[in-house]
Tab-separated table of C-alpha atoms in Angstrom:
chain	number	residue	atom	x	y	z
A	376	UNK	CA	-6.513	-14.239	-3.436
A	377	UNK	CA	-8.886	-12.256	-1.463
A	378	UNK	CA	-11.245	-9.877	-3.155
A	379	UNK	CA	-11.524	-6.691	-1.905
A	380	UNK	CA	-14.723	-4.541	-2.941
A	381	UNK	CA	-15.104	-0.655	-2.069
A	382	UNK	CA	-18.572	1.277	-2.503
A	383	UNK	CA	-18.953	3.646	-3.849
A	384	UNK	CA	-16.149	3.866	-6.581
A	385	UNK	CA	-16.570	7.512	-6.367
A	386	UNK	CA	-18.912	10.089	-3.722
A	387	UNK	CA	-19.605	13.916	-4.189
A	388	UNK	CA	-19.943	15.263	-0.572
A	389	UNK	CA	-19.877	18.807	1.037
A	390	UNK	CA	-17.409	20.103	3.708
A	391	UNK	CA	-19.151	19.500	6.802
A	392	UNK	CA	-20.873	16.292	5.575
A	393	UNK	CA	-20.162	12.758	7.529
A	394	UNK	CA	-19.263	10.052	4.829
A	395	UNK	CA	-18.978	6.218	5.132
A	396	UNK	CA	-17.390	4.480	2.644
A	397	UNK	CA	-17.828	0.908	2.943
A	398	UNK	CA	-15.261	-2.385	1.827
A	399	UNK	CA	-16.309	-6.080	1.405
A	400	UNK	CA	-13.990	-9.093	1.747
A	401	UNK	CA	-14.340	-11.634	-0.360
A	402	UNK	CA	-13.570	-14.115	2.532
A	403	UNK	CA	-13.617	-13.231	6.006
A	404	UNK	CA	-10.704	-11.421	7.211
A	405	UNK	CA	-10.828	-11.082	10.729
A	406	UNK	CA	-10.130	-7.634	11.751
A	407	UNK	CA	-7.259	-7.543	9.612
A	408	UNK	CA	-8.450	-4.393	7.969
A	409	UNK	CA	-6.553	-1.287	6.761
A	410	UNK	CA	-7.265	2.133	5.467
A	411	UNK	CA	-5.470	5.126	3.320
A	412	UNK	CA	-5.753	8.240	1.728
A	413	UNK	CA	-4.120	9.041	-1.461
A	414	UNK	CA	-3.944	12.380	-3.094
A	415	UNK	CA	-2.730	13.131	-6.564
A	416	UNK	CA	0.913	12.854	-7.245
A	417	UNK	CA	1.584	11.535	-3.923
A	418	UNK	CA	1.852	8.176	-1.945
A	419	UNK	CA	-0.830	6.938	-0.246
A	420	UNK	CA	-1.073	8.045	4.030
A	421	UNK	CA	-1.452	5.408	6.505
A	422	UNK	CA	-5.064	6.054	8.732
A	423	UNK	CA	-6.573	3.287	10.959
A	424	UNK	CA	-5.278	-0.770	10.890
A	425	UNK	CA	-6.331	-3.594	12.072
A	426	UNK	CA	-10.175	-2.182	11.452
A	427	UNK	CA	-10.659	0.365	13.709
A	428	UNK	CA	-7.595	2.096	14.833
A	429	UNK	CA	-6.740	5.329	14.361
A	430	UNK	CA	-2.256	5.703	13.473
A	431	UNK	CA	-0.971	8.773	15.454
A	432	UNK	CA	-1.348	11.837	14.191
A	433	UNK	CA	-5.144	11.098	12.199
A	434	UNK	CA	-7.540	13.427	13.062
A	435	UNK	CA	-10.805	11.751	15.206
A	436	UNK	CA	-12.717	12.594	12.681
A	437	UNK	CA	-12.093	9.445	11.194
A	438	UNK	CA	-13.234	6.441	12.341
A	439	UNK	CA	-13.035	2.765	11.061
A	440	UNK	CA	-15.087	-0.209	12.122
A	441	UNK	CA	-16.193	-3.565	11.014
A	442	UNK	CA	-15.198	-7.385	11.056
A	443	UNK	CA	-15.091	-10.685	9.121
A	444	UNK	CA	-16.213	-9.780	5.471
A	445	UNK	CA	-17.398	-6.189	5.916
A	446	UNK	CA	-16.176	-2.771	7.604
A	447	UNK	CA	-17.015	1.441	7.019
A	448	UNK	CA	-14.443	3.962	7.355
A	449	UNK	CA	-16.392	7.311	8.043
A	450	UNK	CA	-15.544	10.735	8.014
A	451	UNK	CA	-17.575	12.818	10.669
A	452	UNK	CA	-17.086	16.139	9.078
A	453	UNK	CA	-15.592	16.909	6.075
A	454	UNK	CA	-12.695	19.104	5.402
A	455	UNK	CA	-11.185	20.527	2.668
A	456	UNK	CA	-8.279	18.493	2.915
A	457	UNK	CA	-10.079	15.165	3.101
A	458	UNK	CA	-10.660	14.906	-0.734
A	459	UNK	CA	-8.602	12.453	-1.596
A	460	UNK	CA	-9.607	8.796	-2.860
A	461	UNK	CA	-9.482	6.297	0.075
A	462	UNK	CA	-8.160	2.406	-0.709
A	463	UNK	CA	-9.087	-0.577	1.899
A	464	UNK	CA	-6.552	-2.964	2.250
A	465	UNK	CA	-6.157	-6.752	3.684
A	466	UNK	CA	-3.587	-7.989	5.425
A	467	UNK	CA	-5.100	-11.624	6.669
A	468	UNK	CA	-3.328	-13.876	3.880
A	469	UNK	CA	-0.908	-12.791	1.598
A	470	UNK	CA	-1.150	-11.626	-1.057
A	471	UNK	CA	-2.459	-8.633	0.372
A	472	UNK	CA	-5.007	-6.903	-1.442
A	473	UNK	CA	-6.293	-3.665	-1.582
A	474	UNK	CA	-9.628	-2.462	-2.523
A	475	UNK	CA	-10.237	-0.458	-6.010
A	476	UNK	CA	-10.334	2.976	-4.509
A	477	UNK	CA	-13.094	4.864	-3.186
A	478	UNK	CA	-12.500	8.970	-4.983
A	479	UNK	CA	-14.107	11.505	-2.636
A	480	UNK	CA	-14.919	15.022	-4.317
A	481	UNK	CA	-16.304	17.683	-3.599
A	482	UNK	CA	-20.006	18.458	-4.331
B	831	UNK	CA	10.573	8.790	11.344
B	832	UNK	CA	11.319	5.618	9.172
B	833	UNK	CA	12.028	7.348	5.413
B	834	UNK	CA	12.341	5.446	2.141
B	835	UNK	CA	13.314	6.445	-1.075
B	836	UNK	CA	12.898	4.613	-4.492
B	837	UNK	CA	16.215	4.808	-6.644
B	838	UNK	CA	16.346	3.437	-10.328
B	839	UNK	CA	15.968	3.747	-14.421
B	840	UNK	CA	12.767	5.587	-15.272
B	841	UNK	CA	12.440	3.791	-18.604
B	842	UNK	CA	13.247	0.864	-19.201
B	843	UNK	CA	13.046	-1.683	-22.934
B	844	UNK	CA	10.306	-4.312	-23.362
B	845	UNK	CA	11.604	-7.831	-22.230
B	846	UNK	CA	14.472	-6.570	-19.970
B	847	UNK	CA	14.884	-6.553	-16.492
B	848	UNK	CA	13.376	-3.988	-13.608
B	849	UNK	CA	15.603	-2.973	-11.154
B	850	UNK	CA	14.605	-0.642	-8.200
B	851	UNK	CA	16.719	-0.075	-5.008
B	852	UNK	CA	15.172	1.216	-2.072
B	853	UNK	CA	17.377	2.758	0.438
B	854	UNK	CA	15.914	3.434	4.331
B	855	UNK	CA	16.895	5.684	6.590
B	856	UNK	CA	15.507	6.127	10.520
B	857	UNK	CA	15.163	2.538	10.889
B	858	UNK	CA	17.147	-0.963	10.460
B	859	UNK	CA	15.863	-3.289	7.901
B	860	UNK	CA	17.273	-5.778	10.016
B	861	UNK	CA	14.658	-4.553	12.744
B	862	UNK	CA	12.341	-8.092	13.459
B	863	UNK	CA	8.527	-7.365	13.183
B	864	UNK	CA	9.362	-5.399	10.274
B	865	UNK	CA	8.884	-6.446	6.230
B	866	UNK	CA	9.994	-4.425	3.643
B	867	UNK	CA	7.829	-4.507	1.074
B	868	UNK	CA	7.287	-3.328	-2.714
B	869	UNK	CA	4.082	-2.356	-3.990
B	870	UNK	CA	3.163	-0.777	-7.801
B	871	UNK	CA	-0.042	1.243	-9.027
B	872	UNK	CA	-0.458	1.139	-12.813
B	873	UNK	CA	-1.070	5.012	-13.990
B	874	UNK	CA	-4.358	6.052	-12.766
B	875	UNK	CA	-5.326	2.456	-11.401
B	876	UNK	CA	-5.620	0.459	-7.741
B	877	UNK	CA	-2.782	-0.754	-5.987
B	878	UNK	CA	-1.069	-3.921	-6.502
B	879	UNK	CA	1.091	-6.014	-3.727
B	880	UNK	CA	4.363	-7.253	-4.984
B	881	UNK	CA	6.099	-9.057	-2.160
B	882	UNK	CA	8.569	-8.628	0.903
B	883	UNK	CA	11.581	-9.489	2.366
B	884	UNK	CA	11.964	-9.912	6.252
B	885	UNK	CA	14.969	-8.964	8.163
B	886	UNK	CA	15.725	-12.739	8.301
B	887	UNK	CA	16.150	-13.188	4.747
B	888	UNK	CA	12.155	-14.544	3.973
B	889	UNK	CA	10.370	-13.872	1.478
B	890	UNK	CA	7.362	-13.241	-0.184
B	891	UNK	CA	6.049	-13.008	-3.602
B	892	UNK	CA	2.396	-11.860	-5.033
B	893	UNK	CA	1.667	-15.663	-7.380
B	894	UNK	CA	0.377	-13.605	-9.733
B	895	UNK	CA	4.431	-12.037	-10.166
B	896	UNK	CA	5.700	-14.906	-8.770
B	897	UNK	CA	7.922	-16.409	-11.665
B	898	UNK	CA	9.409	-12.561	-12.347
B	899	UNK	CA	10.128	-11.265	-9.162
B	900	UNK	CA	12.950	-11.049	-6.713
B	901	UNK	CA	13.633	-9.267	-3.824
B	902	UNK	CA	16.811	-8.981	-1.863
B	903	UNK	CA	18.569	-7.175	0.625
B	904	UNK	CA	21.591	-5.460	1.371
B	905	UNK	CA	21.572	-5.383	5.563
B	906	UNK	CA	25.104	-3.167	5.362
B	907	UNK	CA	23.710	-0.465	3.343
B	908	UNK	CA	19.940	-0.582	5.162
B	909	UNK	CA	18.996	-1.304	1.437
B	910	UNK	CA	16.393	-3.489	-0.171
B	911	UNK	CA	15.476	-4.446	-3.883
B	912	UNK	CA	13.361	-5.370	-6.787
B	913	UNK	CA	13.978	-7.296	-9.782
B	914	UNK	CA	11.021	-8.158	-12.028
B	915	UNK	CA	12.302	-9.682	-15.114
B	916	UNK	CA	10.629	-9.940	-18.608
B	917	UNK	CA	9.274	-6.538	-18.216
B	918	UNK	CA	6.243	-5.835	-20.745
B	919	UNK	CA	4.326	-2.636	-21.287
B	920	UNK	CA	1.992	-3.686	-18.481
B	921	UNK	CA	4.877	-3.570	-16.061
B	922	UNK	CA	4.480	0.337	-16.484
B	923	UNK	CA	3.648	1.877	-12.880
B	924	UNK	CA	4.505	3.902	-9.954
B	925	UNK	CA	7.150	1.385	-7.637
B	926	UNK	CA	6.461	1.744	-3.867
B	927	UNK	CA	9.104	0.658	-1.167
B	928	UNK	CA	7.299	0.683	2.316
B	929	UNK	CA	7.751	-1.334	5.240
B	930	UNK	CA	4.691	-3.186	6.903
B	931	UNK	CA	4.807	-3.025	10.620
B	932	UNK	CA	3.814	-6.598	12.367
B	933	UNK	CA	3.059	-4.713	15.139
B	934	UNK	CA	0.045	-2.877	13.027
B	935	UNK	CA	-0.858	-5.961	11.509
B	936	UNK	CA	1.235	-5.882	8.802
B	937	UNK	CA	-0.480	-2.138	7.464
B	938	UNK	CA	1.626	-0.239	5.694
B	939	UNK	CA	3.061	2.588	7.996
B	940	UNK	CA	5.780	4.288	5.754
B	941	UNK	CA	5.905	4.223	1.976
B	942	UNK	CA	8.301	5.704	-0.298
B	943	UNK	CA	7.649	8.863	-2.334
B	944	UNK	CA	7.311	6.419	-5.388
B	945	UNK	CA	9.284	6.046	-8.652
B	946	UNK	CA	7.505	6.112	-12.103
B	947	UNK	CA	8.566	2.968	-14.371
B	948	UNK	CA	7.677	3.242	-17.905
B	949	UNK	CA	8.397	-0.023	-20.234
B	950	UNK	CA	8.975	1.234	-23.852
B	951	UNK	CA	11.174	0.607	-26.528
């Protein structure tokens, strides 16, 4: 299986702030990267595939690039309703593996 | 708007089997470029991949689940489900349905709201 590795496993930021969060394949990947935001009690929200693009409806603030073994999601400016823990997620070779989770709080 | 909802026993006894329905609604699981797909997250843990099924009867499993799992369809009620047999206590997690879009590279673009399993006698 392919390892995927988020950093860091947790980040204190302020509204306002840009964050990157960053996720390392254990293999390279291609560009077959995805990203998602999970809040508490709920299911996880589909933001950018296949590295670096956006799903309708995400605000530009996010932004997602990379290839091969390693790729950033950032955040350009905080908002309130961006805390949430993010997950990375493969989808080169089944099975498809997901990083551990990257929680975002608030400083 | 694709929507899927989880169905299914909440609890269920060490060494018997999981079974979790997964009905859809807004879109045909018989759709091609589509796989319908289960995925758990043990309580307060990562994600986990489970398998799929594709609308032409294919299917998937995680090796790791492998020797447990089955997943099947049910094209005439646009319904799709999981068995995972020998269930222990490590079995106990939230149960996604979503569907992976081929299209997006196979990212998950709709999941279920999720359905707690707890394994306990």
């Amino acid at each position: 299986d392919i390892q995927m590795t988020q950093s860091p496993s947790s980040l204190s930021a302020s509204v306002g702030d840009r964050v990157t969060i960053t996720c390392r394949a254990s293999q390279s990947i291609s560009g077959y990267l995805n990203w998602y935001q999970q809040k508490p009690g709920k299911a996880p929200k589909f933001l950018i595939y296949a590295a670096s693009n956006l799903q309708s409806g995400v605000p530009s603030r996010f932004s997602g690039s990379g290839s091969g073994t390693d790729f950033t999601l950032t955040i350009s400016s905080l908002q309130p309703e961006d805390f949430a823990t993010y997950y990375c997620q493969q989808s080169y070779n089944t099975p498809y593996t997901f990083g551990q989770g990257t929680k975002l709080e608030i400083k | 708007q694709v929507q899927l909802q989880e169905s299914g026993p909440g609890l269920v006894k060490p060494s018997q089997t999981l079974s979790l329905t997964c009905t859809v609604s807004g879109g045909s699981i018989t759709r091609g470029g589509d796989y319908w797909t289960w995925i758990r997250q043990h309580p307060g843990k990562g994600l986990e991949w489970i398998g799929y099924i594709y609308y032409s009867g294919t299917t998937y499993y995680n090796p790791s689940l492998k020797s447990r799992v089955t997943i099947s369809a049910d094209s005439s009620k646009n319904q799709f489900s999981l068995n995972l047999s020998s269930v222990t206590v490590a079995d106990t997690a939230v149960y996604y349905c979503v569907r992976e879009r081929a299209d997006y590279g196979s990212a998950v673009d709709y999941w279920g709201q999720g359905t707690l399993v707890t394994v306990s006698s």
